């Protein structure tokens, strides 16, 4: 069997052969382990240079001796007898994973024997699995879940079983097992029964065919379109492994600002080649569909969804796609949004457009993900209200295979946003929650911002749609919840690229990881997910785990503090969105900053209560009541919903102006404190990643001051109040900040 560890990853550990029997052998093995751990601790393992390519699937020798011994004793062989491609890649992963972590290379056997081992397979594919399962196991694992359990095996040698109903369930189970080993869990008493809570867990790549990535900060697109389908980069497989390891089961390959060329025959051949690589890993391929494609590549004169010729063109196109990719997932569509074509160009509704495409996909089990990110500058209504106004009345009119894809908040992936009111208002529609993993408004791949706590706030937000407790997570989980909503989905705009470490910032991979983990189970705590990731990516060393977990947990609140505290939003620089720009007042009004902060001599903030735009009324009355009351509204949304006087007394005892200033300062201070923490970890990890992060944190600290100084200097022209004590004095005057111009910021669609 060919081992398939990450490219360039060669196990550095001396091979330890499996024990047959006898005390001497056991002693020798343990001694070897001990020596090996000592050796790697002295420099060749933990501190080995690491370019981050293996991300959280590093499989370096486990740094905990007793756990390592325990697992080595258990993993005396691999028992597998199925040819299913997903079971086979699960076996490969197990071999390379345990091979690296434990330094072992035991044999693969078709049957359980007295010497224990790791048994993997499906319930139907291996009777040895079926006999060991408990009666209720099968009901609890669904089609993608698994059981990972340790059994005492006859003569005392433990047996670890990874069982599932499907090959992909086995693969997920193996990744779970490896995670247990990597994070230092002992094998004994292991009893894990799990399945995903949300059915469709997707990455959305905003990748263009010329390989630039819209809002991508980690290099170019992973998809080498020109080389495909002849050359298959090994990265595709490693991408699929990383996705599968956290349960991501779908990938939209192309940008929502779509190019119809992807739907032409030569490109479909390329797409098919990618789909072939991803298939054993359970990652289904989706494409973005440009609404005007029938005209651009089909030669029709219209793209009117109610025109039979147009519907016929899509039917044929879909048939052609499925010939190339039999398990094609479907289309993601951005229509009538930010200049993209759509059904409204022909006086038709979003439902008309989505349903026409859905009908073409339905015979093959494909779906349409139709985005609700729509707003128009010509419309007078508060931008935050427009998607709701457009989509809510369409509830119940979409085909069953249409999902309406809704961003977490009603504006646009701001550093912090209240949940989108549509989640509580379309009970008869499948909904997809769209999150942004790439840090468009959060410092790109330069600033550390661990986003799980922010996503969790949205997932846990109570829409009250069907009474208290109808959280966004429940709404998108659909039939898994007791309330029986239609099953939905979750999507994350990817932060991946060709940078060797995938995500640019070595710590930004935590967001890819956390997205997958929360998509699998929104009940997980961001803190525990952070800890898993740190252990897998860096080390189980207590000081590393503790310090880095804390830094991650502090990071999103800190970034909010120094960028847009207290519900301020959309005050970033024009176009590239990197750095402050609260003074932006030219151009399309709903793309300016002044539209959103509304600072004047009396105060600051966007009044979205009944006395203002009334956006708050789009929420369930209980939620609306909370947000509309400035004293009850969570302070992170205060200026989102309210225009408040500068001297408004805050719960802290400060007035609003002082509170804003102190929040900016708090953000700067928090980032400053990481410099010391990170320096302290120098000897606990490889120099390569340590140095990279150190340089980024240094820049982040400098840029946090830039945000503070630029924003406070600007807002001070309205508040006319001094900076309170403890707040740093800006280095430059306001004009300096206003005139700063960044060029060629990665990920920016327009040429600068
Ligand atoms: C905004 C981005 C833009 C995207 C758009 C979208 O600035 O590049 O095309 O969202 O989601 O956040 O369609």
XYZ file of C-alpha atoms and ligand atoms in Angstrom:
765
model
C 0.000 0.000 0.000
C 1.310 3.390 -0.989
C 1.506 5.811 1.875
C 0.223 9.249 1.128
C 1.426 11.648 3.717
C 1.563 15.335 2.816
C 3.922 16.078 0.039
C 7.473 16.563 1.248
C 6.559 15.152 4.624
C 8.797 12.248 5.386
C 8.454 10.589 8.751
C 11.600 11.503 10.588
C 11.057 8.948 13.227
C 12.902 5.612 13.391
C 10.533 2.789 12.606
C 9.319 0.728 15.527
C 8.133 -2.687 14.453
C 4.970 -4.118 15.922
C 5.186 -6.322 18.918
C 4.508 -9.951 18.444
C 4.743 -11.028 22.054
C 6.855 -11.063 25.131
C 8.077 -8.737 27.790
C 11.476 -8.188 26.248
C 9.966 -6.932 23.059
C 7.614 -4.645 24.935
C 10.419 -3.271 27.019
C 12.555 -2.662 23.958
C 9.739 -0.909 22.196
C 9.067 1.333 25.144
C 12.712 2.096 25.464
C 12.858 2.968 21.791
C 9.857 5.243 22.216
C 11.432 6.914 25.185
C 14.696 7.477 23.365
C 12.893 8.713 20.332
C 10.853 11.214 22.304
C 13.957 12.418 24.082
C 15.768 12.762 20.778
C 12.944 14.627 19.112
C 12.512 16.784 22.193
C 16.154 17.703 21.867
C 15.725 19.240 18.545
C 14.879 17.107 15.555
C 11.125 16.854 16.209
C 9.367 19.676 18.015
C 11.756 22.355 16.878
C 12.174 21.171 13.311
C 11.518 23.952 10.792
C 7.917 23.902 9.730
C 6.550 25.783 6.749
C 2.958 25.207 7.848
C 2.024 23.177 4.779
C 0.748 20.260 6.822
C -1.469 22.656 8.795
C -3.170 20.744 11.625
C -2.422 17.327 10.128
C 1.256 17.407 11.030
C 1.672 13.889 12.377
C 5.045 14.628 13.927
C 6.004 12.282 16.775
C 3.563 12.705 19.636
C 5.169 14.841 22.313
C 3.503 13.046 25.214
C 5.331 9.911 26.172
C 2.773 7.977 28.151
C -0.049 8.632 25.687
C 2.291 7.653 22.945
C 3.133 4.375 24.611
C -0.512 3.653 25.230
C -1.463 4.219 21.601
C 1.530 2.278 20.361
C 0.378 -0.693 22.387
C -3.100 -0.444 20.865
C -2.145 0.154 17.261
C -0.502 -3.182 16.710
C -2.174 -3.670 13.344
C -4.775 -2.223 11.022
C -7.782 -4.320 10.190
C -9.553 -3.365 7.016
C -11.130 -5.421 4.272
C -13.074 -2.974 2.097
C -12.251 -1.537 -1.301
C -14.542 1.462 -0.987
C -12.426 4.462 -2.074
C -13.242 6.463 1.050
C -12.384 3.527 3.309
C -9.144 3.140 1.403
C -8.145 6.781 1.855
C -9.156 6.440 5.510
C -6.735 3.548 5.814
C -3.984 5.539 4.112
C -4.599 8.437 6.478
C -4.534 6.139 9.477
C -1.257 4.619 8.356
C 0.443 7.909 7.651
C -1.073 9.561 10.732
C -0.269 6.914 13.305
C 2.912 6.113 11.440
C 4.158 9.643 12.034
C 2.676 10.217 15.476
C 3.760 6.934 16.964
C 6.617 5.937 14.704
C 5.075 2.614 13.814
C 4.412 0.669 10.666
C 2.222 -2.262 11.573
C 0.696 -4.590 9.011
C -2.751 -4.384 7.486
C -4.850 -7.486 8.074
C -8.266 -8.479 6.817
C -9.404 -9.949 10.132
C -9.339 -9.260 13.833
C -6.911 -11.485 15.631
C -5.865 -11.908 19.234
C -3.336 -9.105 19.022
C -5.827 -6.238 18.875
C -5.284 -3.281 16.573
C -7.395 -0.654 14.836
C -10.426 -2.024 13.025
C -12.002 0.275 10.449
C -14.936 -0.223 8.117
C -18.604 0.072 7.364
C -21.430 -1.771 9.014
C -22.511 -3.445 5.795
C -19.021 -4.043 4.495
C -17.542 -5.920 7.424
C -19.399 -8.362 9.706
C -16.727 -7.903 12.348
C -17.926 -4.338 12.690
C -21.604 -5.200 12.788
C -21.218 -7.715 15.628
C -19.422 -5.240 17.832
C -21.835 -2.333 17.503
C -24.455 -1.561 20.100
C -28.069 -1.807 18.964
C -28.656 1.936 18.917
C -25.339 2.943 17.333
C -26.548 2.857 13.753
C -29.415 5.235 14.508
C -27.109 7.770 16.035
C -24.585 8.134 13.275
C -26.689 8.914 10.213
C -25.041 8.643 6.830
C -21.888 10.609 7.675
C -21.324 9.880 11.354
C -19.204 7.281 13.068
C -18.441 5.314 16.176
C -14.896 5.327 17.551
C -14.673 2.949 20.483
C -12.098 0.929 22.350
C -12.923 -2.678 23.164
C -11.143 -5.134 25.376
C -10.311 -7.871 22.945
C -10.322 -11.404 24.333
C -6.794 -11.850 25.565
C -6.508 -8.341 26.879
C -5.102 -6.582 23.811
C -7.366 -3.616 23.182
C -9.096 -3.102 19.870
C -10.068 0.343 18.621
C -12.946 0.287 16.181
C -13.869 3.028 13.719
C -17.258 2.154 12.294
C -19.732 3.969 10.093
C -22.547 3.386 7.670
C -20.614 4.869 4.771
C -17.041 5.064 3.609
C -17.016 8.779 4.237
C -18.211 8.156 7.796
C -15.225 5.855 8.249
C -12.910 8.595 6.984
C -14.443 11.145 9.368
C -14.058 8.610 12.173
C -10.405 8.051 11.355
C -9.778 11.798 11.408
C -11.522 11.940 14.764
C -9.357 9.110 16.047
C -6.213 10.857 14.831
C -7.359 14.057 16.511
C -7.643 12.172 19.795
C -4.098 10.905 19.427
C -2.739 14.285 18.334
C -4.346 16.104 21.243
C -3.086 13.649 23.809
C -6.214 11.666 24.674
C -5.599 8.104 25.923
C -7.067 5.206 23.970
C -8.657 3.464 26.911
C -12.362 3.927 27.396
C -12.696 5.837 24.159
C -16.360 5.897 23.190
C -17.258 8.493 20.618
C -20.512 8.461 18.687
C -20.946 11.483 16.488
C -22.571 12.822 13.354
C -22.764 16.285 11.799
C -25.576 18.570 12.877
C -25.686 20.480 9.585
C -25.945 18.438 6.392
C -24.149 20.635 3.898
C -20.861 22.197 5.010
C -19.327 24.168 2.202
C -16.327 26.253 1.366
C -16.945 29.064 -1.105
C -13.870 30.031 -3.083
C -13.990 33.495 -4.575
C -11.429 32.325 -7.123
C -11.230 33.746 -10.615
C -10.198 31.778 -13.664
C -7.067 33.932 -14.011
C -6.212 32.639 -10.532
C -6.589 35.895 -8.658
C -8.754 35.488 -5.575
C -11.288 38.150 -4.712
C -10.643 39.101 -1.095
C -7.979 36.398 -0.978
C -4.841 37.198 0.983
C -2.883 33.968 0.786
C -1.559 33.983 -2.747
C -3.289 32.839 -5.885
C -6.052 30.371 -6.480
C -5.317 26.756 -5.665
C -6.888 25.668 -8.953
C -4.330 25.578 -11.745
C -6.869 25.950 -14.540
C -4.374 26.181 -17.374
C -2.550 23.008 -16.320
C -5.742 21.065 -15.671
C -6.877 18.432 -16.505
C -3.468 17.039 -17.542
C -1.473 17.979 -14.496
C -3.001 17.218 -11.132
C -1.244 19.140 -8.416
C -0.675 17.118 -5.230
C -2.123 20.089 -3.401
C -5.646 19.195 -4.515
C -5.521 16.025 -2.532
C -4.080 17.705 0.523
C -6.773 20.367 0.257
C -9.395 17.615 0.235
C -7.750 15.907 3.200
C -7.767 19.122 5.219
C -11.410 19.717 4.330
C -12.451 16.173 5.175
C -10.521 16.218 8.436
C -12.963 18.843 9.720
C -16.016 17.516 7.896
C -16.288 20.032 5.043
C -18.226 18.204 2.346
C -18.667 20.690 -0.481
C -16.533 23.186 -2.350
C -17.704 25.947 -4.657
C -14.671 26.386 -6.868
C -15.356 29.776 -8.413
C -16.056 33.378 -7.526
C -19.600 34.574 -6.886
C -18.803 37.370 -9.320
C -18.950 34.650 -11.895
C -17.380 34.019 -15.259
C -19.542 31.972 -17.638
C -16.430 30.377 -19.154
C -16.326 27.890 -16.275
C -19.452 26.297 -17.766
C -17.840 25.620 -21.154
C -16.751 22.119 -22.150
C -12.961 22.542 -21.750
C -13.413 23.918 -18.253
C -15.881 21.223 -17.304
C -13.152 18.695 -18.084
C -10.908 20.529 -15.663
C -13.640 20.651 -13.046
C -14.146 16.909 -13.481
C -10.472 16.282 -12.786
C -10.721 18.171 -9.497
C -13.948 16.393 -8.584
C -12.230 13.039 -9.148
C -9.545 13.941 -6.627
C -12.031 15.247 -4.069
C -14.581 12.412 -4.372
C -13.044 9.838 -1.999
C -12.760 12.622 0.571
C -16.463 13.343 0.383
C -16.019 16.858 -1.015
C -18.634 17.582 -3.676
C -17.924 20.198 -6.273
C -20.200 23.169 -6.971
C -19.790 26.028 -9.432
C -20.979 29.597 -9.552
C -23.364 30.205 -12.435
C -23.456 33.550 -14.150
C -27.079 34.333 -14.829
C -26.366 35.702 -18.282
C -24.421 32.597 -19.356
C -27.060 31.571 -21.938
C -26.218 34.788 -23.790
C -22.490 34.855 -23.192
C -21.647 31.263 -24.024
C -24.956 29.988 -25.388
C -25.616 32.515 -28.118
C -29.160 33.302 -26.923
C -30.525 36.809 -27.017
C -31.949 36.744 -23.541
C -31.415 35.155 -20.151
C -35.041 35.682 -19.088
C -35.789 32.775 -16.727
C -39.333 32.424 -18.004
C -38.231 32.093 -21.618
C -38.499 28.373 -22.554
C -35.351 28.584 -24.661
C -33.384 29.859 -21.683
C -34.739 27.145 -19.389
C -33.937 24.600 -22.116
C -30.376 25.896 -22.384
C -29.815 25.452 -18.653
C -31.296 21.947 -18.775
C -28.857 20.972 -21.487
C -25.970 22.624 -19.732
C -26.762 20.792 -16.514
C -26.998 17.510 -18.379
C -23.546 18.204 -19.836
C -22.116 19.019 -16.409
C -23.408 15.778 -14.917
C -21.844 13.840 -17.779
C -18.519 15.177 -16.573
C -19.187 15.221 -12.845
C -21.818 12.633 -11.893
C -21.989 13.841 -8.297
C -21.946 17.565 -9.135
C -23.461 19.525 -6.240
C -25.097 22.433 -8.013
C -24.866 26.172 -8.564
C -24.141 29.115 -6.312
C -25.642 32.280 -7.777
C -25.102 35.959 -7.073
C -27.807 37.714 -9.042
C -28.876 41.344 -9.245
C -26.283 42.278 -6.719
C -23.369 44.668 -7.155
C -23.780 44.753 -10.916
C -24.256 41.021 -11.513
C -26.964 40.033 -14.007
C -30.129 38.408 -12.707
C -33.814 37.737 -13.220
C -34.792 41.276 -12.266
C -33.172 42.457 -15.491
C -36.275 40.906 -17.084
C -38.774 41.995 -14.478
C -38.726 38.549 -12.843
C -38.239 37.724 -9.175
C -35.364 35.999 -7.450
C -37.639 32.973 -7.034
C -38.268 32.852 -10.796
C -34.547 32.779 -11.438
C -33.673 30.291 -8.718
C -36.526 27.933 -9.564
C -35.648 27.810 -13.238
C -32.135 26.639 -12.396
C -33.430 24.338 -9.665
C -35.688 22.573 -12.161
C -32.732 21.869 -14.394
C -30.731 20.421 -11.467
C -33.508 18.488 -9.722
C -33.391 15.299 -11.824
C -29.765 14.819 -10.764
C -30.176 15.711 -7.118
C -28.413 19.061 -7.577
C -29.204 22.228 -5.665
C -29.166 25.979 -6.180
C -27.613 28.179 -3.543
C -29.183 31.558 -4.281
C -27.571 34.468 -2.473
C -29.635 37.003 -0.565
C -26.802 39.549 -0.572
C -28.725 42.133 -2.590
C -28.942 45.876 -2.208
C -29.011 48.823 -4.557
C -27.719 52.351 -4.285
C -30.800 53.723 -6.034
C -33.065 52.340 -3.320
C -33.796 54.807 -0.526
C -34.255 52.117 2.113
C -31.478 51.493 4.683
C -29.125 49.002 3.054
C -29.435 46.749 6.108
C -33.137 46.268 5.302
C -33.041 45.578 1.599
C -32.344 41.834 1.499
C -35.174 41.172 3.914
C -37.544 43.368 1.941
C -36.648 41.496 -1.238
C -36.608 37.915 0.042
C -38.962 37.595 2.986
C -42.102 37.929 0.829
C -40.790 35.053 -1.321
C -40.839 32.579 1.590
C -42.532 29.384 0.475
C -42.144 30.068 -3.239
C -38.752 28.429 -3.760
C -38.366 24.881 -5.062
C -37.300 22.312 -2.461
C -33.796 22.177 -3.952
C -33.199 25.919 -3.559
C -31.274 27.238 -0.581
C -31.308 30.962 0.083
C -27.770 31.836 1.138
C -27.677 34.601 3.724
C -24.627 36.347 5.174
C -24.365 36.272 8.952
C -25.335 39.933 9.120
C -27.415 42.277 7.033
C -24.604 44.551 5.830
C -21.473 42.683 4.880
C -19.163 40.620 7.083
C -18.379 43.577 9.314
C -16.054 42.970 12.289
C -19.192 42.503 14.305
C -22.817 42.401 13.180
C -26.130 41.392 14.683
C -27.538 38.269 13.027
C -29.385 38.691 9.747
C -33.139 39.131 10.339
C -33.946 36.766 7.449
C -32.904 33.807 9.614
C -35.963 34.368 11.716
C -38.348 35.064 8.889
C -38.317 32.336 6.239
C -39.560 29.147 7.894
C -40.599 27.608 4.590
C -37.267 28.103 2.892
C -33.998 26.226 3.151
C -31.377 28.634 4.381
C -27.620 28.687 4.166
C -25.599 30.695 6.639
C -22.697 32.340 4.802
C -19.672 33.246 6.914
C -16.465 34.845 5.728
C -13.343 32.960 6.733
C -11.099 35.213 4.691
C -10.531 38.430 6.644
C -11.771 41.069 4.234
C -12.714 43.480 7.002
C -10.536 42.045 9.731
C -6.983 42.782 8.726
C -6.561 40.366 5.804
C -3.851 37.770 6.452
C -1.815 40.267 8.416
C -3.856 40.590 11.605
C -4.622 37.779 13.987
C -8.372 37.415 14.408
C -9.729 34.026 15.456
C -13.276 34.171 14.211
C -14.980 31.254 15.953
C -16.309 33.422 18.817
C -17.944 35.786 16.323
C -19.474 32.929 14.321
C -20.667 31.353 17.508
C -22.504 34.539 18.450
C -24.408 34.274 15.201
C -25.053 30.526 15.483
C -26.328 30.969 19.029
C -28.435 34.043 18.245
C -32.044 33.367 19.111
C -34.309 34.337 16.220
C -37.422 33.385 18.272
C -38.930 32.253 14.966
C -40.648 29.292 16.583
C -40.449 30.374 20.183
C -37.470 30.947 22.441
C -34.445 28.862 21.522
C -34.884 28.980 17.749
C -31.251 29.770 17.207
C -29.679 30.411 13.829
C -27.854 27.081 14.264
C -31.178 25.295 14.671
C -32.710 27.027 11.706
C -29.932 25.903 9.384
C -29.680 22.438 10.889
C -33.279 21.942 9.847
C -34.679 18.481 10.288
C -32.024 17.589 12.821
C -33.764 19.961 15.178
C -36.921 19.039 16.994
C -38.807 21.819 15.253
C -38.386 20.233 11.848
C -37.374 23.207 9.720
C -36.198 22.401 6.284
C -32.570 21.298 6.364
C -30.220 24.100 5.483
C -26.507 24.547 5.023
C -23.474 26.507 6.122
C -20.880 28.099 3.856
C -17.574 29.806 4.572
C -15.763 32.076 2.132
C -12.373 30.400 2.064
C -9.094 31.960 3.188
C -6.938 29.552 1.217
C -4.394 30.246 -1.495
C -1.090 29.141 -2.936
C 0.971 30.367 -0.001
C 2.914 27.409 1.274
C 1.006 27.484 4.567
C -2.368 27.791 2.743
C -3.723 30.802 4.628
C -0.951 33.417 4.689
C -0.916 34.113 8.410
C 0.287 30.954 10.139
C -2.459 31.377 12.719
C -5.228 32.014 10.184
C -5.510 28.306 9.480
C -7.285 28.211 12.855
C -10.223 29.863 11.101
C -10.434 27.257 8.343
C -10.245 24.587 11.020
C -12.807 26.247 13.286
C -15.224 26.815 10.428
C -15.276 23.099 9.700
C -15.580 22.096 13.324
C -18.446 24.504 14.043
C -20.164 23.525 10.808
C -20.032 19.928 11.973
C -21.232 20.822 15.438
C -22.290 24.402 16.210
C -22.513 23.457 19.889
C -18.742 23.170 20.228
C -17.122 25.940 22.194
C -14.728 28.218 20.288
C -12.293 27.778 23.110
C -12.160 24.002 22.893
C -11.828 24.212 19.117
C -8.957 26.668 19.536
C -7.268 24.326 21.945
C -7.566 21.337 19.601
C -6.115 23.379 16.800
C -3.181 24.602 18.878
C -2.354 21.119 20.057
C -2.493 19.721 16.541
C -0.726 22.625 14.864
C 1.931 23.438 17.433
C 2.278 21.268 20.468
C 0.707 19.740 23.541
C 3.113 21.663 25.709
C 1.006 23.292 28.433
C 2.512 26.740 28.079
C 2.011 26.795 24.325
C -1.550 25.527 24.628
C -2.463 27.982 27.352
C -0.821 31.075 25.863
C -1.897 30.546 22.313
C -5.439 29.568 23.173
C -5.746 32.749 25.176
C -4.309 34.875 22.387
C -6.740 33.356 19.918
C -9.681 33.953 22.215
C -8.670 37.557 22.827
C -8.055 38.316 19.190
C -11.474 38.958 17.657
C -12.645 41.213 20.502
C -9.335 43.074 20.279
C -9.680 43.652 16.548
C -13.249 44.887 17.030
C -11.986 47.239 19.733
C -9.313 48.883 17.618
C -11.308 48.883 14.370
C -15.017 49.340 14.981
C -16.054 49.152 18.646
C -19.576 49.404 20.062
C -21.353 48.527 16.819
C -19.576 50.984 14.529
C -19.373 49.498 11.046
C -18.221 50.069 7.487
C -15.646 52.705 8.419
C -12.810 51.007 6.537
C -10.834 52.324 3.598
C -12.431 52.448 0.175
C -12.322 49.467 -2.159
C -9.501 47.391 -0.699
C -11.019 47.624 2.788
C -7.655 47.435 4.576
C -7.119 50.135 7.193
C -9.308 52.932 8.478
C -11.445 55.286 6.363
C -14.165 56.810 8.570
C -13.961 60.012 6.511
C -15.014 58.324 3.240
C -17.926 60.393 1.963
C -17.575 60.301 -1.809
C -18.907 57.825 -4.348
C -21.834 55.469 -4.045
C -23.501 56.506 -0.754
C -23.992 52.973 0.578
C -20.271 52.348 0.059
C -19.180 55.359 2.092
C -18.392 55.392 5.797
C -20.446 58.443 6.706
C -23.621 56.621 5.600
C -23.033 54.211 8.476
C -21.511 56.083 11.401
C -23.510 59.307 11.003
C -21.214 61.175 13.366
C -22.208 64.782 14.012
C -21.721 67.292 16.794
C -24.476 65.641 18.853
C -23.392 62.062 18.677
C -22.677 58.992 16.613
C -24.375 55.827 15.311
C -27.099 54.672 12.922
C -30.603 54.974 14.310
C -32.334 51.811 13.157
C -35.140 52.028 15.688
C -38.675 53.120 14.796
C -37.538 56.723 14.958
C -34.822 55.995 12.407
C -34.741 53.511 9.526
C -36.898 50.994 11.397
C -34.593 48.064 10.511
C -34.994 46.712 14.003
C -38.591 45.850 13.184
C -37.441 43.159 10.787
C -36.648 41.024 13.825
C -39.113 39.043 15.915
C -40.800 41.476 18.359
C -38.879 40.034 21.329
C -35.561 40.539 19.587
C -36.606 43.908 18.174
C -37.570 45.032 21.672
C -34.119 44.175 22.967
C -32.191 45.842 20.164
C -34.459 48.919 20.154
C -33.842 49.664 23.803
C -30.494 51.422 24.090
C -30.180 50.308 27.691
C -30.842 46.634 26.928
C -29.098 46.380 23.565
C -25.808 44.445 23.853
C -23.118 47.122 23.777
C -21.410 45.510 20.801
C -24.450 46.555 18.719
C -25.185 49.886 20.379
C -24.139 52.169 17.526
C -25.464 49.702 14.972
C -28.992 50.406 16.163
C -28.739 53.770 17.870
C -27.504 57.283 17.307
C -26.262 58.175 20.765
C -25.132 61.479 22.281
C -21.435 61.809 22.992
C -22.127 62.217 26.677
C -24.434 59.213 26.974
C -23.524 57.438 30.222
C -22.327 53.895 29.566
C -22.671 51.032 32.072
C -18.923 51.306 32.753
C -19.460 54.796 34.177
C -17.711 56.481 31.237
C -19.526 58.704 28.814
C -19.850 57.424 25.258
C -16.928 59.414 23.832
C -14.550 58.258 26.543
C -15.808 54.710 26.192
C -15.141 54.706 22.449
C -11.634 56.028 23.014
C -10.903 53.528 25.771
C -12.121 50.647 23.618
C -9.719 51.658 20.844
C -6.967 51.802 23.418
C -7.939 48.455 24.911
C -7.606 46.846 21.482
C -4.140 48.335 21.030
C -3.086 47.215 24.503
C -4.280 43.679 23.960
C -2.286 43.316 20.752
C 0.709 44.858 22.510
C 0.497 42.253 25.240
C 0.774 39.430 22.709
C 4.231 40.536 21.645
C 5.590 39.515 24.991
C 3.534 36.350 25.172
C 4.673 35.301 21.732
C 8.324 36.110 22.454
C 8.040 33.814 25.447
C 7.141 30.892 23.191
C 10.326 31.171 21.154
C 11.898 28.031 22.544
C 8.705 26.027 22.425
C 8.283 25.876 18.654
C 10.138 25.947 15.384
C 11.897 29.195 14.511
C 10.231 29.424 11.103
C 6.662 29.812 12.290
C 7.677 31.677 15.414
C 9.504 34.339 13.458
C 6.746 34.693 10.868
C 4.065 35.242 13.499
C 6.308 37.594 15.473
C 6.718 39.848 12.447
C 3.004 39.842 11.747
C 2.097 40.634 15.344
C 4.560 43.510 15.326
C 2.853 44.929 12.261
C -0.577 44.318 13.765
C 0.400 46.263 16.875
C 1.562 49.180 14.730
C -1.567 49.063 12.612
C -3.846 48.840 15.625
C -2.429 52.226 16.621
C -3.016 53.461 13.093
C -6.690 52.490 13.376
C -7.007 54.078 16.801
C -5.288 57.292 15.861
C -7.009 57.749 12.515
C -10.495 56.996 13.819
C -10.225 58.992 17.034
C -8.674 62.003 15.288
C -11.549 61.959 12.843
C -14.373 61.421 15.345
C -12.860 64.039 17.613
C -13.697 66.661 14.980
C -17.355 65.953 15.874
C -17.167 65.210 19.583
C -14.869 68.154 20.296
C -13.729 66.405 23.428
C -10.262 65.550 24.653
C -8.906 62.014 24.647
C -9.391 60.554 28.115
C -6.416 59.648 30.227
C -4.688 56.483 29.187
C -5.448 56.829 25.513
C -2.400 57.207 23.295
C -1.935 60.516 21.527
C -1.959 60.212 17.723
C 1.447 60.399 16.135
C 0.206 62.433 13.170
C -2.567 64.846 12.360
C -5.796 63.774 10.697
C -4.671 64.951 7.258
C -1.806 62.501 7.364
C -4.142 59.573 7.926
C -6.606 60.779 5.314
C -3.863 60.996 2.732
C -2.350 57.602 3.325
C -2.873 55.517 0.232
C -2.235 51.813 0.075
C -1.609 50.316 -3.332
C -1.944 46.802 -4.656
C -3.612 45.377 -1.604
C -4.067 41.673 -2.358
C -7.538 40.431 -3.121
C -8.846 43.751 -4.396
C -10.876 43.271 -7.560
C -10.006 46.611 -9.157
C -6.553 47.519 -10.436
C -5.018 50.210 -8.205
C -18.244 42.014 -0.414
C -16.944 42.020 -1.143
C -17.070 41.736 -2.606
C -17.942 40.518 -2.816
C -19.276 40.729 -2.146
C -20.180 39.509 -2.203
O -16.331 43.276 -0.955
O -15.775 41.576 -3.129
O -18.120 40.266 -4.168
O -19.072 40.973 -0.793
O -20.297 38.844 -1.185
O -17.948 41.768 0.916
O -20.778 39.228 -3.223
